[in-house]
Amino acid sequence: MKLVDSKAVKVGIADLNFVKAPDVIRTSGLGSCVGVVIFDPVIKIAGMAHVMLPDSNSSKKEDFNPYKYADTAIPILVETLLKDGARKFALKAKIAGGAQMFAFSVKNDMLRIGERNVTAVKQMLEDYRIPIMAEDVHGNSGRTIEFSPETSMLHIRTISQGSKEI
Amino acid sequence: MSIFDSLTEYQLDVLKEVGNIGSGNAATSLSMLVGSKIDMRIPTVRLVDYNEMMDLVDGPETLIAAIFLRIEGETPGNMFFVLSSQEASNFVEQMTGQTDFSIEHPPHDEMALSALQEAGNILAGSYLTALSDFLKLSLQPSVPILTIDMAAAILTEGLMELSQVSDYAIIIETIIDNHAEQKEQIKGHFFLLPDPESFPKIFNKLGVADQ
């Protein structure tokens, strides 16, 4: 049996990147951030974003980083995938993250950011008519996720809840 | 121009002094708590992007124990007291005599967790009291919360406020330790992350003109 050399493409915080099979793509330590994977299961290419905030209109800066927000990162994922040969009708998504890391209830909206991130990501995917095939969101654990465009599986690792594939 | 683009040497020194005052008082409190001498290292002020911040704690996936609190009042911001896995074990051993505690193996012992929580309360409280006296500002800390998880998942929470105006954070980092006088080193990191609008107020209070 021949082992295929595959490498892991990394996605940082407020960052995004793309991958072709047999390589995999991963992002580490999602808390309230949401990891969004959009992929074409037949062409076997995928893009992943590590979204930090729901809405770029909240940016108090003009030259903001578009990878940071759900409403600006997801369009970049979709358009780049289409340019790279993915087919619009075939695009699918998997998402993970949006936890609430601190269990206190404060008025501060910033501390419910996980929930708001998940809602914003789902809304954007809905707008693009991209179905969400699987999700592992909310809760209060950090997650490291790795997606394989070869198998379309998203591997999720947590410290206290172990690992799983969705 | 935002403060993040134009910190002067003098302003950096002022921020280091802020770290000095806070962690100096925290080190004193900790000395009393564990009954041995605790020192603090010279503070570092860093301007880092989010991903560089995770490198300060050995990468985004590193397991840490962190006490987080939100500072409200005239100069709002976030504060973390961060312990590595080994540091957390040493802390618990010093405070409770329990030798087999490790954050790597959940579920965690309630006694050990409350010892960590209590140490965090005392340390963060004394840090902020000193700061508030020094700056003559009223600062109200939220109840400190202990969380054990991946570094990026925890620390990113402290960047949310900030991330709406900047892709960089100014971190005032101080390390307190007992210089390994005993075998088991007691050591921890403070990260103070003032909200962007707090910097001009801090500089103003200390007589450093903001540009």
Coordinates of C-alpha atoms in Angstrom, one line a residue:
Chain A
M1 CA 0.0 0.0 0.0
K2 CA 1.3 3.4 -0.9
L3 CA 1.1 6.0 1.8
V4 CA 0.0 9.4 0.5
D5 CA 2.0 12.3 1.8
S6 CA -0.4 14.8 3.0
K7 CA 0.3 18.0 4.8
A8 CA -1.8 20.0 7.2
V9 CA -2.6 23.6 6.1
K10 CA -2.9 25.9 9.1
V11 CA -5.5 28.5 9.7
G12 CA -4.8 31.1 12.4
I13 CA -7.2 33.2 14.4
A14 CA -9.1 35.6 12.2
D15 CA -7.6 33.9 9.2
L16 CA -8.7 31.7 6.3
N17 CA -7.1 29.2 3.9
F18 CA -7.7 26.6 1.3
V19 CA -6.8 23.0 0.7
K20 CA -6.9 20.2 -1.9
A21 CA -7.0 16.5 -1.2
P22 CA -5.0 14.7 0.1
D23 CA -3.9 17.6 2.3
V24 CA -5.9 18.5 5.4
I25 CA -6.7 21.9 6.9
R26 CA -6.8 22.7 10.6
T27 CA -7.4 25.4 13.1
S28 CA -6.5 25.2 16.8
G29 CA -8.2 26.4 20.0
L30 CA -11.6 27.7 18.8
G31 CA -13.5 29.1 21.8
S32 CA -16.3 31.5 21.0
C33 CA -14.8 31.7 17.5
V34 CA -16.4 29.6 14.8
G35 CA -14.6 27.4 12.3
V36 CA -16.4 27.3 9.0
V37 CA -15.5 24.7 6.4
I38 CA -17.0 25.0 2.9
F39 CA -16.2 22.2 0.4
D40 CA -17.0 20.5 -2.8
P41 CA -17.1 16.8 -2.0
V42 CA -16.5 15.7 -5.6
I43 CA -13.7 18.0 -6.6
K44 CA -12.3 17.5 -3.1
I45 CA -11.3 21.1 -2.4
A46 CA -12.2 23.0 0.8
G47 CA -11.8 26.4 2.4
M48 CA -11.7 27.0 6.2
A49 CA -12.2 30.3 8.1
H50 CA -11.6 31.0 11.8
V51 CA -14.3 33.6 12.4
M52 CA -13.9 35.8 15.4
L53 CA -16.8 38.2 15.2
P54 CA -20.3 38.2 13.6
D55 CA -20.5 41.5 11.7
S56 CA -17.9 43.8 10.1
N57 CA -20.3 46.7 10.6
S58 CA -19.2 46.6 14.2
S59 CA -15.6 47.3 13.2
K60 CA -14.5 50.7 14.4
K61 CA -11.8 50.8 11.8
E62 CA -11.9 51.3 8.0
D63 CA -9.1 49.0 6.9
F64 CA -10.3 46.0 8.9
N65 CA -9.2 42.4 8.4
P66 CA -12.0 40.8 6.4
Y67 CA -11.1 37.3 7.5
K68 CA -12.2 38.2 11.1
Y69 CA -15.9 38.6 10.4
A70 CA -18.6 36.1 9.4
D71 CA -20.1 38.5 6.9
T72 CA -16.8 39.2 5.1
A73 CA -14.9 35.9 5.5
I74 CA -17.6 33.6 4.1
P75 CA -18.0 35.5 0.7
I76 CA -14.2 35.2 0.3
L77 CA -14.3 31.5 1.0
V78 CA -17.1 30.9 -1.5
E79 CA -15.7 33.1 -4.3
T80 CA -12.2 31.7 -4.0
L81 CA -13.5 28.1 -4.1
L82 CA -15.6 28.8 -7.2
K83 CA -12.5 30.4 -8.9
D84 CA -10.6 27.2 -8.0
G85 CA -13.0 25.0 -9.8
A86 CA -15.6 24.2 -7.1
R87 CA -19.2 24.0 -8.4
K88 CA -21.7 26.4 -6.8
F89 CA -24.5 23.8 -6.6
A90 CA -22.2 21.2 -4.9
L91 CA -20.9 23.4 -2.1
K92 CA -21.5 22.1 1.4
A93 CA -20.5 23.3 4.8
K94 CA -19.6 22.0 8.2
I95 CA -19.2 24.3 11.2
A96 CA -17.8 24.0 14.8
G97 CA -17.1 26.3 17.7
G98 CA -19.1 29.2 19.2
A99 CA -18.6 28.1 22.7
Q100 CA -19.1 30.2 25.8
M101 CA -15.8 29.8 27.7
F102 CA -16.8 31.7 30.8
A103 CA -19.9 30.6 32.6
F104 CA -20.9 34.0 34.0
S105 CA -24.0 35.8 33.0
V106 CA -23.1 39.4 32.5
K107 CA -24.9 42.1 30.6
N108 CA -21.9 42.5 28.4
D109 CA -22.9 41.3 24.9
M110 CA -19.3 40.4 24.2
L111 CA -19.5 37.5 26.5
R112 CA -22.3 35.9 24.4
I113 CA -20.2 36.3 21.3
G114 CA -20.1 32.6 20.6
E115 CA -23.9 32.4 20.1
R116 CA -23.9 35.5 17.9
N117 CA -21.0 34.1 15.8
V118 CA -22.9 30.9 15.1
T119 CA -26.1 32.8 14.2
A120 CA -24.2 35.1 11.8
V121 CA -22.4 32.2 10.1
K122 CA -25.6 30.2 9.6
Q123 CA -27.3 33.3 8.1
M124 CA -24.4 33.8 5.6
L125 CA -24.5 30.2 4.6
E126 CA -28.3 30.4 4.2
D127 CA -27.9 33.5 2.0
Y128 CA -25.5 31.5 -0.3
R129 CA -27.9 28.5 -0.1
I130 CA -25.0 26.3 1.1
P131 CA -26.4 23.4 3.2
I132 CA -24.8 22.7 6.6
M133 CA -24.1 18.9 6.6
A134 CA -22.9 18.8 10.2
E135 CA -22.3 21.0 13.1
D136 CA -20.8 20.9 16.6
V137 CA -21.5 24.3 18.2
H138 CA -22.1 26.0 21.6
G139 CA -21.2 24.3 24.8
N140 CA -18.2 25.5 26.8
S141 CA -15.2 23.6 25.5
G142 CA -12.4 24.8 23.3
R143 CA -12.1 22.9 20.0
T144 CA -9.4 22.1 17.5
I145 CA -10.7 21.0 14.2
E146 CA -9.3 19.4 11.1
F147 CA -11.0 18.8 7.8
S148 CA -10.1 16.3 5.2
P149 CA -11.4 17.1 1.7
E150 CA -10.6 13.5 0.7
T151 CA -13.3 12.1 3.1
S152 CA -15.3 15.3 3.8
M153 CA -15.0 14.5 7.5
L154 CA -14.4 17.1 10.2
H155 CA -12.3 15.8 13.1
I156 CA -13.0 17.7 16.4
R157 CA -10.7 17.5 19.4
T158 CA -11.6 18.9 22.9
I159 CA -9.8 18.6 26.2
S160 CA -12.7 17.4 28.4
Q161 CA -15.1 15.8 25.9
G162 CA -12.6 13.8 23.8
S163 CA -12.5 13.6 20.0
K164 CA -15.1 12.9 17.4
E165 CA -15.8 13.1 13.7
I166 CA -18.7 14.8 12.1
Chain B
M1 CA -3.5 57.6 14.3
S2 CA -4.4 54.9 16.8
I3 CA -2.5 54.3 19.9
F4 CA -1.4 50.9 18.4
D5 CA 0.6 52.6 15.7
S6 CA 2.5 55.0 17.8
L7 CA 3.6 54.0 21.2
T8 CA 6.6 56.0 22.3
E9 CA 9.4 54.6 24.5
Y10 CA 8.2 56.8 27.3
Q11 CA 4.7 55.4 27.1
L12 CA 6.0 51.9 27.0
D13 CA 7.9 52.6 30.2
V14 CA 4.8 53.9 31.8
L15 CA 2.9 50.7 30.9
K16 CA 5.8 48.7 32.4
E17 CA 5.4 50.6 35.6
V18 CA 1.7 49.8 35.6
G19 CA 2.7 46.1 35.4
N20 CA 5.3 46.6 38.1
I21 CA 2.9 48.1 40.6
G22 CA 0.2 45.6 40.1
S23 CA 2.3 42.4 40.1
G24 CA 4.5 43.7 42.9
N25 CA 1.5 43.8 45.2
A26 CA 0.2 40.5 43.9
A27 CA 3.6 38.9 44.6
T28 CA 3.4 40.2 48.2
S29 CA -0.1 38.7 48.7
L30 CA 1.0 35.4 47.2
S31 CA 4.1 35.3 49.6
M32 CA 1.7 35.6 52.5
L33 CA -0.6 33.0 51.1
V34 CA 2.1 30.3 50.6
G35 CA 4.5 31.5 53.3
S36 CA 7.5 31.8 51.1
K37 CA 9.2 34.6 49.2
I38 CA 7.8 35.4 45.8
D39 CA 9.4 37.8 43.4
M40 CA 8.3 39.3 40.2
R41 CA 10.3 39.7 37.0
I42 CA 10.7 42.9 35.1
P43 CA 7.4 43.4 33.2
T44 CA 7.3 43.2 29.4
V45 CA 5.0 45.3 27.3
R46 CA 4.3 43.7 23.9
L47 CA 2.4 44.7 20.9
V48 CA 1.3 41.4 19.3
D49 CA -1.2 40.1 16.8
Y50 CA -3.6 37.5 18.0
N51 CA -1.6 34.6 16.8
E52 CA 1.6 35.9 18.3
M53 CA -0.2 36.2 21.6
M54 CA -0.8 32.4 21.6
D55 CA 2.9 31.9 21.1
L56 CA 3.5 33.6 24.5
V57 CA 1.8 30.5 26.0
D58 CA 3.5 27.9 23.8
G59 CA 0.8 27.8 21.1
P60 CA -3.0 27.9 20.7
E61 CA -3.6 24.3 21.7
T62 CA -1.6 24.4 24.9
L63 CA -3.6 23.4 28.0
I64 CA -3.7 26.2 30.5
A65 CA -5.5 27.1 33.7
A66 CA -6.5 30.8 33.6
I67 CA -8.3 33.1 35.9
F68 CA -10.1 35.7 33.8
L69 CA -11.7 38.9 35.0
R70 CA -13.2 41.9 33.3
I71 CA -12.3 45.3 34.6
E72 CA -15.0 47.9 34.5
G73 CA -14.7 51.5 35.6
E74 CA -12.7 54.4 34.2
T75 CA -10.1 52.3 32.4
P76 CA -11.8 49.1 31.3
G77 CA -10.0 46.1 30.2
N78 CA -9.4 42.4 30.6
M79 CA -7.0 40.5 32.9
F80 CA -5.7 36.9 32.9
F81 CA -3.6 35.1 35.4
V82 CA -2.3 32.1 33.4
L83 CA -0.7 28.9 34.7
S84 CA 0.8 26.2 32.6
S85 CA 0.0 22.6 33.5
Q86 CA 3.1 22.2 35.6
E87 CA 2.6 25.6 37.3
A88 CA -1.0 24.7 38.2
S89 CA 0.1 21.4 39.8
N90 CA 2.8 23.2 41.8
F91 CA 0.3 25.9 43.0
V92 CA -2.1 23.3 44.2
E93 CA 0.6 21.4 46.0
Q94 CA 1.8 24.5 47.8
M95 CA -1.7 25.4 48.8
T96 CA -3.3 22.1 49.7
G97 CA -0.5 19.6 50.0
Q98 CA -2.1 17.6 47.2
T99 CA 0.7 16.1 45.1
D100 CA -1.2 14.4 42.3
F101 CA -3.3 17.2 40.8
S102 CA -3.0 17.8 37.1
I103 CA -5.1 19.8 34.8
E104 CA -4.4 17.2 32.1
H105 CA -6.7 14.7 33.8
P106 CA -10.3 15.8 34.2
P107 CA -12.6 15.6 36.1
H108 CA -10.7 17.8 38.5
D109 CA -10.7 17.6 42.2
E110 CA -13.0 20.3 43.7
M111 CA -10.6 21.1 46.5
A112 CA -7.8 21.8 44.1
L113 CA -10.0 23.8 41.8
S114 CA -11.2 26.0 44.6
A115 CA -7.6 26.5 45.8
L116 CA -6.6 27.7 42.3
Q117 CA -9.7 29.9 42.1
E118 CA -8.9 31.4 45.5
A119 CA -5.3 32.1 44.6
G120 CA -6.5 33.7 41.4
N121 CA -9.0 35.9 43.3
I122 CA -6.3 37.1 45.7
L123 CA -3.7 37.7 43.1
A124 CA -6.0 39.5 40.6
G125 CA -7.6 41.5 43.5
S126 CA -4.3 42.7 44.9
Y127 CA -3.0 43.5 41.4
L128 CA -6.0 45.7 40.7
T129 CA -6.1 47.3 44.1
A130 CA -2.5 48.5 43.6
L131 CA -3.3 49.6 40.1
S132 CA -6.3 51.6 41.1
D133 CA -4.4 53.3 44.0
F134 CA -1.5 54.1 41.7
L135 CA -3.6 55.5 38.9
K136 CA -6.1 57.1 41.3
L137 CA -8.9 55.6 39.2
S138 CA -11.8 53.6 40.2
L139 CA -11.6 50.0 38.8
Q140 CA -14.3 47.4 39.5
P141 CA -13.3 43.8 38.8
S142 CA -15.9 41.2 37.8
V143 CA -15.8 38.0 39.8
P144 CA -12.8 36.1 38.6
I145 CA -13.5 32.9 36.8
L146 CA -11.2 29.9 36.6
T147 CA -11.2 28.1 33.2
I148 CA -9.1 25.1 32.1
D149 CA -8.9 24.6 28.4
M150 CA -6.9 25.3 25.2
A151 CA -5.0 28.6 25.4
A152 CA -6.5 30.1 22.3
A153 CA -10.0 29.3 23.3
I154 CA -9.6 31.1 26.6
L155 CA -7.4 34.0 25.6
T156 CA -9.3 35.0 22.5
E157 CA -12.2 35.9 24.8
G158 CA -10.1 38.7 26.2
L159 CA -9.4 40.1 22.7
M160 CA -13.0 40.5 21.6
E161 CA -13.5 44.1 22.7
L162 CA -10.1 45.1 21.3
S163 CA -10.6 43.2 18.0
Q164 CA -13.2 45.7 16.8
V165 CA -10.6 48.4 16.6
S166 CA -7.3 46.6 16.1
D167 CA -5.6 43.4 14.9
Y168 CA -3.0 43.9 17.6
A169 CA -3.1 43.8 21.4
I170 CA -1.0 45.6 23.8
I171 CA -0.2 43.2 26.6
I172 CA 1.4 44.0 29.8
E173 CA 3.0 40.8 30.9
T174 CA 4.5 40.1 34.3
I175 CA 5.8 36.8 35.7
I176 CA 5.9 36.1 39.4
D177 CA 7.9 33.3 40.8
N178 CA 9.9 32.1 43.8
H179 CA 13.2 31.6 41.8
A180 CA 13.0 27.9 42.4
E181 CA 14.2 28.3 46.0
Q182 CA 12.3 25.1 46.6
K183 CA 12.1 22.2 44.1
E184 CA 8.7 23.1 43.0
Q185 CA 8.5 26.4 41.4
I186 CA 5.5 28.7 42.0
K187 CA 5.1 30.7 38.9
G188 CA 2.4 32.5 36.9
H189 CA 1.8 35.0 34.2
F190 CA -0.3 38.1 34.4
F191 CA -1.7 39.5 31.1
L192 CA -3.3 42.8 31.4
L193 CA -5.2 43.9 28.3
P194 CA -6.6 47.4 28.6
D195 CA -9.3 48.3 26.2
P196 CA -8.1 50.7 23.5
E197 CA -9.9 53.7 24.9
S198 CA -8.2 53.1 28.3
F199 CA -4.6 54.0 27.1
P200 CA -5.1 57.7 26.8
K201 CA -6.6 57.8 30.2
I202 CA -3.8 55.9 31.8
F203 CA -1.2 58.1 30.1
N204 CA -3.1 61.2 31.1
K205 CA -3.3 60.1 34.7
L206 CA 0.4 59.6 34.8
G207 CA 1.2 62.9 33.1
V208 CA 2.3 61.5 29.8
A209 CA 0.8 63.4 27.0
D210 CA -1.0 61.3 24.4
Q211 CA -0.2 62.3 20.8

